[in-house]
PDB file of C-alpha atoms in Angstrom:
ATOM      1  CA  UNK F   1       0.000   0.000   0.000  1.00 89.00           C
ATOM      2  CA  UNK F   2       1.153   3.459  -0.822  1.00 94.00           C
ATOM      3  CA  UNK F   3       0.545   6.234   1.197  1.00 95.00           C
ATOM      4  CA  UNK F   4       0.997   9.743   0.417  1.00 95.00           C
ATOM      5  CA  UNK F   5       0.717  13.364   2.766  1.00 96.00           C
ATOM      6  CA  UNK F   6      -2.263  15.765   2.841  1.00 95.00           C
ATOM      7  CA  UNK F   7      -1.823  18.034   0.144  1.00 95.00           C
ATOM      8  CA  UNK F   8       0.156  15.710  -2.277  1.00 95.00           C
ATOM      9  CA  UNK F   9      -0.480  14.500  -5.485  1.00 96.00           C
ATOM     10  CA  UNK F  10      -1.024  10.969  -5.409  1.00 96.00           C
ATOM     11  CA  UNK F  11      -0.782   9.650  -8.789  1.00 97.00           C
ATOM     12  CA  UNK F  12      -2.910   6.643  -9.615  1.00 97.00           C
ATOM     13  CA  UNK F  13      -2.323   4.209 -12.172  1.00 96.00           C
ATOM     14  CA  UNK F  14      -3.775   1.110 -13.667  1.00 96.00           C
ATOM     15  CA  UNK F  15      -2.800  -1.389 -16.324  1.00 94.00           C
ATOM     16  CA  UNK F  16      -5.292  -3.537 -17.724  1.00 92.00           C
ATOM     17  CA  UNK F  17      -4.164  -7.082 -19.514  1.00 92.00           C
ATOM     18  CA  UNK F  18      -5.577  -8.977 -22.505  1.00 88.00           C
ATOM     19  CA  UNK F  19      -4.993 -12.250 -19.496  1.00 85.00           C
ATOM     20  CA  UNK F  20      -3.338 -11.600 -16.042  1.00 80.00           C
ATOM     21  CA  UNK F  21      -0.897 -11.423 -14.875  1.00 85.00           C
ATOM     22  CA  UNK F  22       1.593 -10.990 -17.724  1.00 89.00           C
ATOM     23  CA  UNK F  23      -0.367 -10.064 -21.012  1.00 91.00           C
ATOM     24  CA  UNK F  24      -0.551  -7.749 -23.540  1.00 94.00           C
ATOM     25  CA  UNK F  25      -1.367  -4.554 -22.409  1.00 94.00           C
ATOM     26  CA  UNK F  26      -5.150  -3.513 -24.181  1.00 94.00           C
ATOM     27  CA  UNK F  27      -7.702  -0.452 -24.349  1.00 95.00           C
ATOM     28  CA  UNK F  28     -10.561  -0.439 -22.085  1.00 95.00           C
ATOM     29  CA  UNK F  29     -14.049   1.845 -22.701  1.00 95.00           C
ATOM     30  CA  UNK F  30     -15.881   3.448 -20.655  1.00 96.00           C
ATOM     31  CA  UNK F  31     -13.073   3.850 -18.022  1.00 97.00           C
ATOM     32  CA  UNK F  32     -14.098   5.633 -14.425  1.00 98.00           C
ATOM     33  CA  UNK F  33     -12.417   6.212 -11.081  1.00 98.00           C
ATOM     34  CA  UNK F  34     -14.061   6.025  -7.674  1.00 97.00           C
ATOM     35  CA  UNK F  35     -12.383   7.316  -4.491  1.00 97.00           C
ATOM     36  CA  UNK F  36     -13.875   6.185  -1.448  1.00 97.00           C
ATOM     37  CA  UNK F  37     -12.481   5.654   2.234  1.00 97.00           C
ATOM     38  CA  UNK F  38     -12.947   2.701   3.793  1.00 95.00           C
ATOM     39  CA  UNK F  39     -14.555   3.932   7.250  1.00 90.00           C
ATOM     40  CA  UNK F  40     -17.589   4.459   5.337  1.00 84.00           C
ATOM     41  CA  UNK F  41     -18.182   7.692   3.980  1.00 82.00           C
ATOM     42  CA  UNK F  42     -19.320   8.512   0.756  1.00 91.00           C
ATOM     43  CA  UNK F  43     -16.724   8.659  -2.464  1.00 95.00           C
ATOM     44  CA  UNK F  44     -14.510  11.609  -2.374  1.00 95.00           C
ATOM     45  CA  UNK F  45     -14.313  11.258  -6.056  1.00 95.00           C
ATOM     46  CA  UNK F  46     -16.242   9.638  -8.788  1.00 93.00           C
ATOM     47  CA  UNK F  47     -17.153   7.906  -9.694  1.00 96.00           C
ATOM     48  CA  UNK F  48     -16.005   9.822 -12.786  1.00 96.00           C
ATOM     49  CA  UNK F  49     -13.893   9.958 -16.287  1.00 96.00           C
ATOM     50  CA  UNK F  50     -12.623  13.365 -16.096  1.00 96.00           C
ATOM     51  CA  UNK F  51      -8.832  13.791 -15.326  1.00 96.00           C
ATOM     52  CA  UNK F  52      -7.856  10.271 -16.491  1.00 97.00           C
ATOM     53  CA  UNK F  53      -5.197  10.069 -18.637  1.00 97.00           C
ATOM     54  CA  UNK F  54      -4.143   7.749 -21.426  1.00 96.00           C
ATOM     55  CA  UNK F  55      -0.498   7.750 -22.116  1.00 96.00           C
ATOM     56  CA  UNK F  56      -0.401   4.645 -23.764  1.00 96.00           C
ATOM     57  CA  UNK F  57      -1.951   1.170 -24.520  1.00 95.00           C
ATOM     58  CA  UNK F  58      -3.267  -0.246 -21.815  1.00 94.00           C
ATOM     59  CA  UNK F  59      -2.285   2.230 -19.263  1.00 96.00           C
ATOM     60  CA  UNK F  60      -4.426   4.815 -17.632  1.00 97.00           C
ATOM     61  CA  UNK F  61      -3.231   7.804 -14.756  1.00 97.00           C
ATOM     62  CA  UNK F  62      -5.439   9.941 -12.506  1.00 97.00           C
ATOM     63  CA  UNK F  63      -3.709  12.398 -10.677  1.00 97.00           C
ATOM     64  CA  UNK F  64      -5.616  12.609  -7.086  1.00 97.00           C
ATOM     65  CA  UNK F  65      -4.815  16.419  -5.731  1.00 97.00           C
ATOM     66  CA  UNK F  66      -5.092  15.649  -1.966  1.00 96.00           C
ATOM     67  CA  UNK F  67      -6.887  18.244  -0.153  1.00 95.00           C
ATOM     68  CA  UNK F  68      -5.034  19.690   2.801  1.00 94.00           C
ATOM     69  CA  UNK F  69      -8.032  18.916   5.062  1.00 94.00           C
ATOM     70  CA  UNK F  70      -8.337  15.008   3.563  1.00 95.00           C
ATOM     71  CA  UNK F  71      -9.302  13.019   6.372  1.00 94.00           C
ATOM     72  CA  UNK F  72      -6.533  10.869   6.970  1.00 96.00           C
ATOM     73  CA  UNK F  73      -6.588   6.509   6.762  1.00 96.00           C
ATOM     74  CA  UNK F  74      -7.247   4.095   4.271  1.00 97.00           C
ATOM     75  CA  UNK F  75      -8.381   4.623   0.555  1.00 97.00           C
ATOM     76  CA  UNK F  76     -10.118   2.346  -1.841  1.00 97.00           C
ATOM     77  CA  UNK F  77      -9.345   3.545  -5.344  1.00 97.00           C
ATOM     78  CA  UNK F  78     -11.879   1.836  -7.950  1.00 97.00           C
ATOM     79  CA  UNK F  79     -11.463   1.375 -11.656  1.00 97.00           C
ATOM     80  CA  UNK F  80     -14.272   0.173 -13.687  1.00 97.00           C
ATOM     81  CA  UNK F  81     -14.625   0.041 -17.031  1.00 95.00           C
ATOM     82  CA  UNK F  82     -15.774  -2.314 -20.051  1.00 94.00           C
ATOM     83  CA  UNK F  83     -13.707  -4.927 -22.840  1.00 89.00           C
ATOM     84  CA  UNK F  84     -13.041  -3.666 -26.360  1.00 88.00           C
ATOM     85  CA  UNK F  85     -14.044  -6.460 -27.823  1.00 84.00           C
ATOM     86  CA  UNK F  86     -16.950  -8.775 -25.855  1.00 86.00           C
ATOM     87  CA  UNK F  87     -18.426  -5.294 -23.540  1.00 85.00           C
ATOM     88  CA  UNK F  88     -17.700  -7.218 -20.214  1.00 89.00           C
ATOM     89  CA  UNK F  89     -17.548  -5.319 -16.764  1.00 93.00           C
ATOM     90  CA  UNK F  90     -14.123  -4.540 -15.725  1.00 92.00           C
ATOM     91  CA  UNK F  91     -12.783  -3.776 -12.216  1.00 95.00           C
ATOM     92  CA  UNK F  92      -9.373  -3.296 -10.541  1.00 94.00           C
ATOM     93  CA  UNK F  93      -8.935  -1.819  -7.111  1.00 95.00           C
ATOM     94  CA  UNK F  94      -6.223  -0.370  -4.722  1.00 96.00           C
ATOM     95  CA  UNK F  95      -5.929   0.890  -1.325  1.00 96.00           C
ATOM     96  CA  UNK F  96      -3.752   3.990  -0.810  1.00 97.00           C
ATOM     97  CA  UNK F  97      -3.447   5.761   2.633  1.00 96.00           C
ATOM     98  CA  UNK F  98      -3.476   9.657   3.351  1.00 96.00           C
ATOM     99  CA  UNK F  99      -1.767  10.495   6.125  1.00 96.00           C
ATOM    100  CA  UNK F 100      -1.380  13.793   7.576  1.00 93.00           C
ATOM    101  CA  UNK F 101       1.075  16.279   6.906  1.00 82.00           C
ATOM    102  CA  UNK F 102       3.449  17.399   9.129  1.00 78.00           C
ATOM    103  CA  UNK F 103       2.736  20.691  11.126  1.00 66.00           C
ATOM    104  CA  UNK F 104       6.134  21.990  10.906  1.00 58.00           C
ATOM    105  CA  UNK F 105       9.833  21.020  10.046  1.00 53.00           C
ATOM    106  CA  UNK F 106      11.067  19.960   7.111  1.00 51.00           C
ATOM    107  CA  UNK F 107       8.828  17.129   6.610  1.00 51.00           C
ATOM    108  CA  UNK F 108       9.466  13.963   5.775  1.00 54.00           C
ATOM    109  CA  UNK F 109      11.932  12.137   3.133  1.00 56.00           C
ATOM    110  CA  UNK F 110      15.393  12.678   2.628  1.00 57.00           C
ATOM    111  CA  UNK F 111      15.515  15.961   4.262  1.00 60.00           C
ATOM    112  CA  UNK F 112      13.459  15.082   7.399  1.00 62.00           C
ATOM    113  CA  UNK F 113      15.258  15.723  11.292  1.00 65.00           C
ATOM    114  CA  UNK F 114      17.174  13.422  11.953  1.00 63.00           C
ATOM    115  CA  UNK F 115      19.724  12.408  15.153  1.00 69.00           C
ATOM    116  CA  UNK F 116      23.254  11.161  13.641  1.00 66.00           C
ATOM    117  CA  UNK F 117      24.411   8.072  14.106  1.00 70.00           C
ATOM    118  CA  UNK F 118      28.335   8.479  14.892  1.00 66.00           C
ATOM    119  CA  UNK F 119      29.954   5.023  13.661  1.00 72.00           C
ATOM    120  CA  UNK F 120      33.506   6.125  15.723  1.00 73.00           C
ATOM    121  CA  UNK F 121      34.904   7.927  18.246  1.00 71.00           C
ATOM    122  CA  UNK F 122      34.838  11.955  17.980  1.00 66.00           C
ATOM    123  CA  UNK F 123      37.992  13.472  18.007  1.00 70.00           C
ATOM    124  CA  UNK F 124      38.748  15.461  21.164  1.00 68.00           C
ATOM    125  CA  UNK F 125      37.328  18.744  20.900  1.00 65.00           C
ATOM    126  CA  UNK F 126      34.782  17.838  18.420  1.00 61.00           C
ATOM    127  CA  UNK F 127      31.092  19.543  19.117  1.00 58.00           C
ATOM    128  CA  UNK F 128      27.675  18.178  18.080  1.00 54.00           C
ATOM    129  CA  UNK F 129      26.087  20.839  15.314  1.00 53.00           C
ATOM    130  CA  UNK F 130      23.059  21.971  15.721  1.00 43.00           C
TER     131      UNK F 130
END
């Protein structure tokens, strides 16, 4: 499961397969996107069309703008769509996390706080930096 920070970008992908799990990557119609968290609440998006992209066969991208104020936990992302060729329901499904963002600092990552780990002795004289 990925999770991503209030205010983020979370960006959503699917790939749908002529036969799982390695196929040939094919075209779907109708494709929509449903949002919804899994204490219960109603969808937070969708279920709609708008905003997904199509960058090549077989592949599909929503990019999720997190609100700020997204109540933080567990996401089910839905994809449903229908087959090219026979019309057939179609369905693939995710769960992403929001959690909150940090209320100061630098955040989190590569550039989060962080107390050093000294792997020797300090030479004599040597400070801590602060």
């Amino acid at each position: 499961m990925t999770t991503y920070l209030q205010g983020a970008t979370a960006t959503l992908t699917v790939l749908w397969r002529e036969y799982p799990p390695n196929g040939p990557l094919v075209d779907v119609n109708n494709l929509q996107i449903t949002i919804t968290p899994l204490a219960g609440r109603g969808a937070v998006i969708g279920p709609m069309s708008l905003g997904i992209t199509h960058p090549a066969t077989g592949t599909y991208v929503y990019q999720w703008a997190i609100s700020a104020l997204q109540a933080p936990g567990d996401y089910l992302v839905l994809w449903t769509g229908s087959d090219v060729a026979t019309s057939g329901a179609l369905e693939a499904s995710e769960i992403v996390g929001v959690a909150s963002a940090p209320a100061e600092g630098l955040g989190t990552g590569v550039c989060e706080l962080w107390e050093p780990t000294f792997t020797c002795a300090l030479p004599t004289g040597a400070y801590a930096v602060s």
